[in-house]
Amino acid sequence: MKFAYYPGCSAQSTCKELNVSTRLVADRLGLELVELESAACTGSREVRAANRDLFLALNARIMAQAEELGLPLMTICNTCTLNFFDAKKMLADDPEACARVNEMLGETGLAYKGNVEVSHFLWVLLEEIGAERLRELVVRPLRGLKVGAFYGCHMVRPPAHFGFVESRNVRSIETLNEILGCDSVDYSGRVECCGFHTAAGNEKIAVKLTGRHVRSARDGGAQALVTPCPLCHTVLDTFQAEMERDLEARLDMPILHLPQLVGLALGLSPRDLGMDNHMVAVDLPVGAPVV
Amino acid sequence: MKTMAEEVVIVGGGGAGTYAALRLKELGYDPLVVCKGLIGKSGCSIFAGNLVLSGHMLGTTDAQSEATMEYFTKWWNNFLIDQDYLVKGGSWIEETFYPELDEAGLYFRRDDQGDIVASVGSVRNIAANQQGQSGMLLMDRRRKQFAEKNIRSLEETSVTALLTGSGGEVIGVVALHYPTGERYAITAKAVVLATGHSDRLSTRSTGTREQSADGIALAARAYAEMCNLEIQWWHASDFAYPKTWDRMHVYPNPLVGSTESARMYNADGELFFEQKTDAPVGLAPYATQFKRVGEQVAKGKARLDGGYTTSYAHIPPEVVKEYNYHAKAFEKVGLDVGSDHVESAVSWHCRQGGVHCDPHTMETSVAGLYVAGGIGGHSNGGIGVVSFDGNIVAETIAAKDVSAWAQPELPADQAEAEDGRLAGLLRPVPEGGVTPMRIKNKLRQLMWDKMGFEKTEPGMSEALEVVRSLRQQAEAGMGLKNTTPNFNYGWVDAIDAFNMIDVCELTILSALNRKESRGPFYRTDYPYTDNENWHARNILIPTPDGGVEFRVEPYATPYLEPEFERRDYFDVPW
Amino acid sequence: MVSGANQITEGGIDARRLGQEESGDSSPARLASLGEGDTVRVRLQRFDPTRDEAPYTESYEVPYSKLMRVLDVLNYIAEDLEEDLAYRWYCGVKKCGACAVRVNGREVLSCWEAAEPDMVIEPLRHAPVIRDTVVDRAPHEERIKRMSPWLERAEPYPGFPERLSHRDMGGVVHALNCLSCMCCTSACPVLDLGADTDFAGPAPLVQFAQQALDPRDAMDRGRIALDEGSVFDCVSCYRCEEACPVGIPVVSAIIEPLKAMAYRSMPARAGHVGAFLDVIEGRGRIDPSALVLKTQGWGVLLRSPGRTLRLLVRGKIDPLKTFFGDAAKGIAEVRRLFDGTRDWKP
Ligand SMILES: Cc1cc2nc3c(=O)[nH]c(=O)nc-3n(C[C@H](O)[C@H](O)[C@H](O)COP(=O)(O)OP(=O)(O)OC[C@H]3O[C@@H](n4cnc5c(N)ncnc54)[C@H](O)[C@@H]3O)c2cc1C
Ligand code: SF4
Ligand code: SF4
Ligand code: FES
């Protein structure tokens, strides 16, 4: 199985361990990732709001690169995923904008056709690898480990893309947890917002919004949170000290990137998976791989 | 009790009341609007889905313009209308109503080329964004114009009584702000009733929650004359289910953006009504439609509460979805608007009659008391027409220069008596007593059973007896489960119940006095339309002894004559 | 514990929608969850702040009626069971927006939404409770008023009908669908923060957008979106879109255009947006350290030196790369996209 791989900005700066662990896990699973090396940012939230055409152009360029390779596009970030989804829809609905964008892309020999498939790594695991194969590959079942899913927003909402009447009914990470052998903890934050997108200007909102959810996870017995999004990870991990100060309580909640959790079950070492790079120490009671 | 002294108090925040207020403000007044619901969110103005074109607007031809006049006179009002008023209203709507709203930013649906999208046919209508959405958007604009122009209002405040002076003239109101229980006694030099005409007096009805014919009851207690109270319009193609959607209309009118209109089928699946072919001039052919449903009921192929269907299935679904706000309702209950029929039922709709007034001034038979909109007994409303009323009443009041008048003295005894009455209604249910909701339900069921399509003399007389016994019951033993003054809607129900009792009684009496059948009004004992005797106002005069008297006043016909003197009811197409 | 649905079967699963089927998360499933003869069980939050110390719950059983809506259930409790329930509604058919409540934690218009077999019914959040499910709308209305919700034209009105096309109206048409029901405001997590934000919340912003996005309007709406709306406090969580009973794309069709207007009108007050654009134009990719430094200034490093140090040690920030690193591959092409779209207007 082969994918055009778009790691996005975070996984190449603040969350390098996400890129590292994705590659390691992909390797174990036999996923071939062809990185789009000259891909730029999808624009996070800011470009979408500031300049719609620029947003479309940035995303169309990346999707066109994948189309050129003739490969589906794999993401590892919620916001990037939603940006692609939105751009795809907007370009389909607005042929004039699409033509404008293609004129610019044409100058560098690219063309956006709109037939690219976009999928997040989480969905790739469940759809392409599949439960059965994953179960076979689990060499260190994470038995007894209590994990809370922190989905974030942009791969469960808006309903127009993901189809949920109520996003809280999503179960993809819990499904994966079950395959990996660990228990899923219910708590207030499963599909809540981390507040990342106001954090550059005003980190207070992110700290306040998220702290209470981390506490709820802790109260619910979670030993770690796992997230499919590096932006959520950034808030949950690097701002956790601020949350503790704000709540006047210890949280000590390790935050795992999704491929890190998968990697553990596949027998990879925490160090190789980049867990040493987190702000909150990750020290989980997982045993040695059993072969 | 709080007291206030005002120049003009407007009772009701629908299309009529809000326009009256805006116009008065423009004319230099500072009116106070008292609204039982939220302004722009209560009253049937939010339901006005279609906006009828008048005069020569947007390329309307001479023939279409004439058809519009015919439609309003014949099909919409069954000739019970002052035709001069209609002509003036038509010009006002063309010259003032549409331009004023367009300027205020109301969005009349355009196409991509920039033309306003109108329905096709002899009479045309347009929509604010979507058919079914017009009134909502229009009233939302009004709400914001109130903010812009600083028009004062008391919302969720029900006027419960009129205050009168020594000569019987109206000099103010008493009102209850039910979210807090605060009472107001407000003196005024002019009181405008604009409480609408779609009241929930029957089990299935189109009015908004708070509409219980208060205005009629208040005016009757001040001995104002009533006109044509018995002419009650029905919707004939509303959703049969769910219950709360009894006013969800499957428009039988020409659809905006299409050449088609909805079709109605009986229990055997036979087509029995389509506006396009059955009443092409009848734009909103509700009386005709009601008659046709009545015929199906007689044949056992429909019930008034269901058993027949309406459908847009012959119209491309994209068109219905694009231009019709109610298309989503189909989806919401799992129906496909492009192929499914929806089970339909009839709903008690707008009262054509109301408080008798001079439609050229909006004065009633009582000094100081004015009407505007559906409450008036002069026409079957429509959002444009009721706004015109708002304009007339504002100009009448301004022309009288009420600013120069002395402020009336507060009749303290009346205010105290009303305050005492209201306080008295906030009492626990006495031994063997009932809640006001019980009374309301019984009244609605009674009107549904006895004052529906087919009215019989014995049925109406019996209904009168029942109303009178309900009054006794209410007076003797009505009370509430909870006596908090804080958003106690039971308290409002108690006030409503007495208003409804009064109005149901007057309506039945008025119906007994009209000895013919016309439009939506059908009596089995007089099964013909009688233009010779009853192309006339049926005027009811409440008397101080608690009784009523009647006067019958023929209408002038400066433009359009009814085409016959007397004809079998079912042979009359309108 | 949440059960990890063991529903992956061979061949073609849609991972995006895992959980949907088992939880009956769709309109048809909700419609099918009740039928003739069933009983609807309601646990209703009751509270009279003038009399009760705290909210409490009362239970009711209501017989199902055909296609029953939540409002039919409330009406049954008030009208047939004759309970002294405080609840608000006017139109009964999704036109007034007055009837919104929360059912099992989700905001719904009670006249529009199908009843469910078991319902916990509560008032909306982020508005003071008057009694039971009735909330005080005044603060919401006040906020709308502060944002001048009327048209201000640059040119005098040209007369009826004004030249305007459906196309010109663009996103305004979405905003026009708004019933001002406050479902979205109830769902918005930023409003949980109370005094820590002056965010208007989505409902007033959608009302405001009816004018702000209108091509006929000439007021400086960007400034108002900032001064009266604090629009950049929106975290883009899409809770509002999920809650909106009329399906308004609140974030993409309303809030983002408002953010664009705010940024254009007062770029200095939307520093992070400008910084973001600069960083991408300069390097192709975003480096969070560069973004924070550009937005908040150098002082930020010194404000919590301990944290800065920890970030350095864990490799979360990399000053060498931030200041001396190369731009991403393909930067020239990216800059061309910037050049090609500079004239875009909201
Ligand atoms: C379902 C339906 C569909 C319709 N469709 C159309 C259409 O397509 N096109 C069209 O032109 N017309 C239509 N109409 C008719 C039109 O809506 C009405 O004629 C018009 O809106 C009446 O306006 P109004 O201001 O007189 O009354 P309303 O809009 O009913 O306003 C009455 C106001 O009075 C207030 N009130 C009542 N009692 C009291 C009290 N005691 N104290 C204080 N305030 C009180 C109410 O709260 C409300 O605010 C429709 C009506 C209905 C019911
Ligand atoms: S997207 Fe913004 S406005 Fe909508 S709920 Fe989230 S924070 Fe509130
Ligand atoms: S945007 Fe939707 S949810 Fe929010 S107030 Fe408007 S209609 Fe209600
Ligand atoms: S009652 Fe009006 S929207 Fe529900």
Short mmCIF file of C-alpha atoms in Angstrom, two decimals, chain A:
data_model
loop_
_atom_site.label_atom_id
_atom_site.label_comp_id
_atom_site.label_asym_id
_atom_site.label_seq_id
_atom_site.Cartn_x
_atom_site.Cartn_y
_atom_site.Cartn_z
CA MET A 1 0.00 0.00 0.00
CA LYS A 2 1.37 3.33 -1.01
CA PHE A 3 0.42 6.86 0.04
CA ALA A 4 1.48 10.38 -0.76
CA TYR A 5 2.45 11.48 2.71
CA TYR A 6 1.80 14.96 4.00
CA PRO A 7 3.23 15.33 7.51
CA GLY A 8 2.31 19.02 7.85
CA CYS A 9 4.21 21.69 9.72
CA SER A 10 3.88 20.58 13.34
CA ALA A 11 5.26 17.13 12.74
CA GLN A 12 8.30 18.76 11.23
CA SER A 13 8.89 21.26 14.00
CA THR A 14 7.26 21.10 17.42
CA CYS A 15 6.14 17.51 17.15
CA LYS A 16 8.95 15.84 15.25
CA GLU A 17 8.30 12.67 17.21
CA LEU A 18 4.95 12.38 15.40
CA ASN A 19 6.66 12.23 12.03
CA VAL A 20 9.24 9.80 13.39
CA SER A 21 6.70 7.47 14.96
CA THR A 22 4.38 7.57 11.94
CA ARG A 23 7.24 6.46 9.73
CA LEU A 24 8.29 3.69 12.08
CA VAL A 25 4.78 2.34 12.38
CA ALA A 26 4.11 2.63 8.67
CA ASP A 27 7.24 0.64 8.10
CA ARG A 28 6.06 -2.14 10.39
CA LEU A 29 2.69 -2.19 8.67
CA GLY A 30 4.13 -2.25 5.20
CA LEU A 31 2.73 1.12 4.27
CA GLU A 32 4.90 2.92 1.80
CA LEU A 33 4.92 6.67 2.39
CA VAL A 34 6.08 8.97 -0.39
CA GLU A 35 6.63 12.29 1.31
CA LEU A 36 5.51 15.42 -0.54
CA GLU A 37 8.74 17.22 0.23
CA SER A 38 8.01 20.53 -1.37
CA ALA A 39 4.50 20.75 0.07
CA ALA A 40 3.86 23.87 2.08
CA CYS A 41 1.45 24.58 4.93
CA THR A 42 -2.29 24.02 4.36
CA GLY A 43 -2.90 27.32 6.03
CA SER A 44 -4.12 26.16 9.43
CA ARG A 45 -7.10 28.35 10.37
CA GLU A 46 -5.50 31.69 9.73
CA VAL A 47 -5.06 31.56 5.96
CA ARG A 48 -8.60 30.29 5.47
CA ALA A 49 -9.91 33.31 7.26
CA ALA A 50 -7.50 35.88 5.82
CA ASN A 51 -7.48 34.94 2.17
CA ARG A 52 -9.75 32.28 0.77
CA ASP A 53 -8.09 32.10 -2.61
CA LEU A 54 -4.66 31.66 -1.07
CA PHE A 55 -6.08 28.92 1.12
CA LEU A 56 -7.48 27.15 -1.92
CA ALA A 57 -4.26 27.57 -3.84
CA LEU A 58 -2.06 26.19 -1.04
CA ASN A 59 -4.26 23.14 -0.60
CA ALA A 60 -4.84 22.55 -4.29
CA ARG A 61 -1.10 22.59 -4.83
CA ILE A 62 -0.54 19.82 -2.30
CA MET A 63 -3.45 17.76 -3.57
CA ALA A 64 -2.22 18.24 -7.14
CA GLN A 65 1.17 16.92 -6.10
CA ALA A 66 -0.49 13.77 -4.80
CA GLU A 67 -2.59 13.50 -7.94
CA GLU A 68 0.59 13.76 -10.00
CA LEU A 69 1.98 10.78 -8.12
CA GLY A 70 -1.30 9.01 -8.65
CA LEU A 71 -1.49 8.25 -4.93
CA PRO A 72 -4.02 8.84 -2.20
CA LEU A 73 -2.97 11.54 0.24
CA MET A 74 -2.36 10.62 3.87
CA THR A 75 -2.39 13.18 6.67
CA ILE A 76 -1.50 13.01 10.32
CA CYS A 77 -3.12 16.21 11.50
CA ASN A 78 -6.79 16.98 12.07
CA THR A 79 -6.68 20.54 10.87
CA CYS A 80 -4.77 19.64 7.71
CA THR A 81 -7.32 16.91 7.03
CA LEU A 82 -10.23 19.29 7.35
CA ASN A 83 -8.47 21.90 5.26
CA PHE A 84 -8.09 19.41 2.42
CA PHE A 85 -11.70 18.32 2.77
CA ASP A 86 -12.92 21.89 2.75
CA ALA A 87 -10.70 23.00 -0.10
CA LYS A 88 -11.78 20.01 -2.15
CA LYS A 89 -15.44 20.84 -1.59
CA MET A 90 -15.00 24.55 -2.23
CA LEU A 91 -13.06 23.93 -5.42
CA ALA A 92 -15.72 21.51 -6.62
CA ASP A 93 -18.51 23.97 -5.83
CA ASP A 94 -16.79 26.98 -7.35
CA PRO A 95 -15.43 26.18 -10.80
CA GLU A 96 -14.28 29.77 -11.29
CA ALA A 97 -12.09 29.68 -8.19
CA CYS A 98 -10.82 26.30 -9.31
CA ALA A 99 -9.87 27.73 -12.70
CA ARG A 100 -8.07 30.67 -11.08
CA VAL A 101 -6.13 28.31 -8.86
CA ASN A 102 -5.23 26.03 -11.73
CA GLU A 103 -3.96 28.94 -13.74
CA MET A 104 -1.46 29.69 -10.97
CA LEU A 105 -0.53 26.04 -10.51
CA GLY A 106 -0.12 25.69 -14.28
CA GLU A 107 2.88 28.01 -14.18
CA THR A 108 4.77 25.29 -12.35
CA GLY A 109 3.36 22.46 -14.37
CA LEU A 110 0.82 21.28 -11.80
CA ALA A 111 -2.88 20.74 -12.32
CA TYR A 112 -5.53 20.13 -9.67
CA LYS A 113 -8.18 17.76 -10.98
CA GLY A 114 -10.10 17.08 -7.81
CA ASN A 115 -9.93 13.31 -7.82
CA VAL A 116 -7.44 12.90 -4.99
CA GLU A 117 -8.47 10.75 -2.01
CA VAL A 118 -7.58 12.23 1.33
CA SER A 119 -7.37 10.12 4.45
CA HIS A 120 -6.03 10.50 7.95
CA PHE A 121 -3.61 7.92 9.32
CA LEU A 122 -6.22 6.77 11.84
CA TRP A 123 -8.65 5.90 9.07
CA VAL A 124 -5.91 4.33 7.00
CA LEU A 125 -5.11 2.00 9.90
CA LEU A 126 -8.71 0.91 10.26
CA GLU A 127 -9.68 0.83 6.62
CA GLU A 128 -6.56 -0.22 4.74
CA ILE A 129 -4.68 -2.33 7.25
CA GLY A 130 -7.81 -3.54 8.96
CA ALA A 131 -8.55 -4.94 12.38
CA GLU A 132 -7.54 -8.44 11.58
CA ARG A 133 -4.10 -7.64 10.24
CA LEU A 134 -3.50 -5.16 13.06
CA ARG A 135 -4.36 -7.76 15.66
CA GLU A 136 -1.87 -10.12 14.09
CA LEU A 137 0.83 -7.50 14.27
CA VAL A 138 0.26 -6.59 17.92
CA VAL A 139 3.18 -8.09 19.81
CA ARG A 140 2.80 -6.11 22.97
CA PRO A 141 -0.92 -6.00 23.77
CA LEU A 142 -1.46 -2.94 25.94
CA ARG A 143 -3.51 -4.92 28.41
CA GLY A 144 -4.62 -3.02 31.46
CA LEU A 145 -3.57 0.32 30.05
CA LYS A 146 -6.34 2.87 30.41
CA VAL A 147 -6.34 5.37 27.61
CA GLY A 148 -8.58 8.32 26.91
CA ALA A 149 -9.18 9.29 23.29
CA PHE A 150 -8.76 12.99 22.63
CA TYR A 151 -10.19 13.27 19.13
CA GLY A 152 -10.10 17.04 18.88
CA CYS A 153 -12.49 18.70 16.47
CA HIS A 154 -11.48 18.64 12.87
CA MET A 155 -11.90 14.99 12.10
CA VAL A 156 -15.30 14.66 13.76
CA ARG A 157 -16.93 17.99 12.93
CA PRO A 158 -18.45 19.73 10.97
CA PRO A 159 -21.30 17.30 10.38
CA ALA A 160 -21.35 18.19 6.69
CA HIS A 161 -18.09 16.25 6.26
CA PHE A 162 -18.26 13.52 8.85
CA GLY A 163 -21.95 12.81 9.05
CA PHE A 164 -22.44 12.66 12.80
CA VAL A 165 -25.55 14.18 14.26
CA GLU A 166 -23.60 14.19 17.50
CA SER A 167 -19.85 13.90 17.20
CA ARG A 168 -19.62 12.34 20.64
CA ASN A 169 -20.85 9.11 19.08
CA VAL A 170 -17.58 8.63 17.19
CA ARG A 171 -15.76 5.43 18.14
CA SER A 172 -12.81 5.08 15.78
CA ILE A 173 -10.06 5.55 18.36
CA GLU A 174 -11.86 3.34 20.87
CA THR A 175 -12.10 0.72 18.17
CA LEU A 176 -8.37 0.98 17.62
CA ASN A 177 -7.72 0.87 21.36
CA GLU A 178 -9.60 -2.37 21.59
CA ILE A 179 -7.47 -3.83 18.80
CA LEU A 180 -4.32 -2.72 20.57
CA GLY A 181 -5.52 -4.34 23.76
CA CYS A 182 -6.00 -1.29 25.94
CA ASP A 183 -9.07 0.00 27.73
CA SER A 184 -10.82 3.19 26.70
CA VAL A 185 -11.75 5.73 29.35
CA ASP A 186 -14.84 7.85 29.00
CA TYR A 187 -14.37 11.46 30.12
CA SER A 188 -15.56 14.94 29.25
CA GLY A 189 -12.97 15.75 26.63
CA ARG A 190 -13.26 13.02 24.02
CA VAL A 191 -14.47 15.26 21.22
CA GLU A 192 -13.73 18.63 22.75
CA CYS A 193 -11.58 21.45 21.52
CA CYS A 194 -8.00 21.96 22.67
CA GLY A 195 -8.11 25.65 21.85
CA PHE A 196 -4.92 25.55 19.80
CA HIS A 197 -6.23 27.97 17.23
CA THR A 198 -6.35 30.89 19.60
CA ALA A 199 -3.17 29.93 21.41
CA ALA A 200 -0.72 32.00 19.39
CA GLY A 201 -2.62 35.15 20.27
CA ASN A 202 -4.06 34.21 23.66
CA GLU A 203 -3.03 30.95 25.26
CA LYS A 204 -5.34 31.46 28.22
CA ILE A 205 -8.32 30.14 26.29
CA ALA A 206 -6.52 26.93 25.36
CA VAL A 207 -5.30 26.40 28.90
CA LYS A 208 -8.72 26.96 30.42
CA LEU A 209 -10.63 24.96 27.86
CA THR A 210 -8.37 21.96 27.96
CA GLY A 211 -7.27 21.74 31.57
CA ARG A 212 -10.69 20.68 32.79
CA HIS A 213 -10.80 17.86 30.27
CA VAL A 214 -7.40 16.55 31.24
CA ARG A 215 -8.56 16.60 34.83
CA SER A 216 -11.71 14.74 33.89
CA ALA A 217 -9.61 12.09 32.14
CA ARG A 218 -7.44 11.80 35.20
CA ASP A 219 -10.46 11.49 37.45
CA GLY A 220 -11.78 8.81 35.11
CA GLY A 221 -8.65 6.79 35.62
CA ALA A 222 -6.87 7.48 32.35
CA GLN A 223 -3.15 6.76 32.37
CA ALA A 224 -2.63 8.53 29.09
CA LEU A 225 -4.48 10.44 26.43
CA VAL A 226 -4.02 9.61 22.79
CA THR A 227 -4.67 12.12 20.05
CA PRO A 228 -4.65 11.95 16.26
CA CYS A 229 -3.69 15.62 16.02
CA PRO A 230 -0.34 17.31 16.68
CA LEU A 231 -2.05 20.59 17.45
CA CYS A 232 -4.08 19.01 20.24
CA HIS A 233 -0.86 17.33 21.36
CA THR A 234 0.91 20.65 21.53
CA VAL A 235 -1.72 22.13 23.81
CA LEU A 236 -2.22 19.04 25.94
CA ASP A 237 1.48 18.43 26.38
CA THR A 238 3.33 21.72 26.25
CA PHE A 239 0.66 23.72 28.11
CA GLN A 240 -0.02 21.11 30.75
CA ALA A 241 2.12 22.88 33.29
CA GLU A 242 0.05 26.02 32.76
CA MET A 243 -3.12 23.97 33.15
CA GLU A 244 -1.84 22.62 36.43
CA ARG A 245 -1.11 26.12 37.64
CA ASP A 246 -4.54 27.28 36.53
CA LEU A 247 -6.35 24.37 38.18
CA GLU A 248 -4.02 24.28 41.15
CA ALA A 249 -3.85 20.54 40.73
CA ARG A 250 -1.39 17.96 39.50
CA LEU A 251 -2.34 16.43 36.18
CA ASP A 252 0.72 14.49 35.10
CA MET A 253 -1.09 13.15 32.12
CA PRO A 254 1.12 11.69 29.40
CA ILE A 255 -0.10 12.60 25.94
CA LEU A 256 0.53 10.17 23.13
CA HIS A 257 0.43 10.72 19.43
CA LEU A 258 -1.73 8.09 17.82
CA PRO A 259 1.18 6.32 16.04
CA GLN A 260 3.08 6.21 19.32
CA LEU A 261 0.30 4.18 20.92
CA VAL A 262 0.12 1.91 17.91
CA GLY A 263 3.92 1.66 17.86
CA LEU A 264 4.02 0.54 21.47
CA ALA A 265 1.63 -2.29 20.70
CA LEU A 266 3.65 -3.21 17.66
CA GLY A 267 6.65 -3.61 19.93
CA LEU A 268 8.55 -0.43 19.21
CA SER A 269 10.38 1.20 22.08
CA PRO A 270 9.12 4.39 23.70
CA ARG A 271 12.47 6.02 23.03
CA ASP A 272 12.39 5.19 19.33
CA LEU A 273 8.85 6.50 19.16
CA GLY A 274 10.11 9.84 20.43
CA MET A 275 8.36 9.79 23.77
CA ASP A 276 11.36 11.43 25.37
CA ASN A 277 10.56 14.57 23.45
CA HIS A 278 7.36 15.26 25.32
CA MET A 279 7.05 17.89 27.98
CA VAL A 280 5.07 15.56 30.23
CA ALA A 281 7.13 12.46 30.96
CA VAL A 282 5.72 9.30 29.50
CA ASP A 283 6.24 6.36 31.77
CA LEU A 284 3.59 3.78 31.03
CA PRO A 285 3.19 0.37 32.61
CA VAL A 286 3.61 -1.59 29.42
CA GLY A 287 5.41 -4.85 29.41
CA ALA A 288 7.99 -6.21 27.04
CA PRO A 289 6.88 -7.37 23.62
CA VAL A 290 5.73 -10.97 23.54
CA VAL A 291 6.49 -12.76 20.36
#
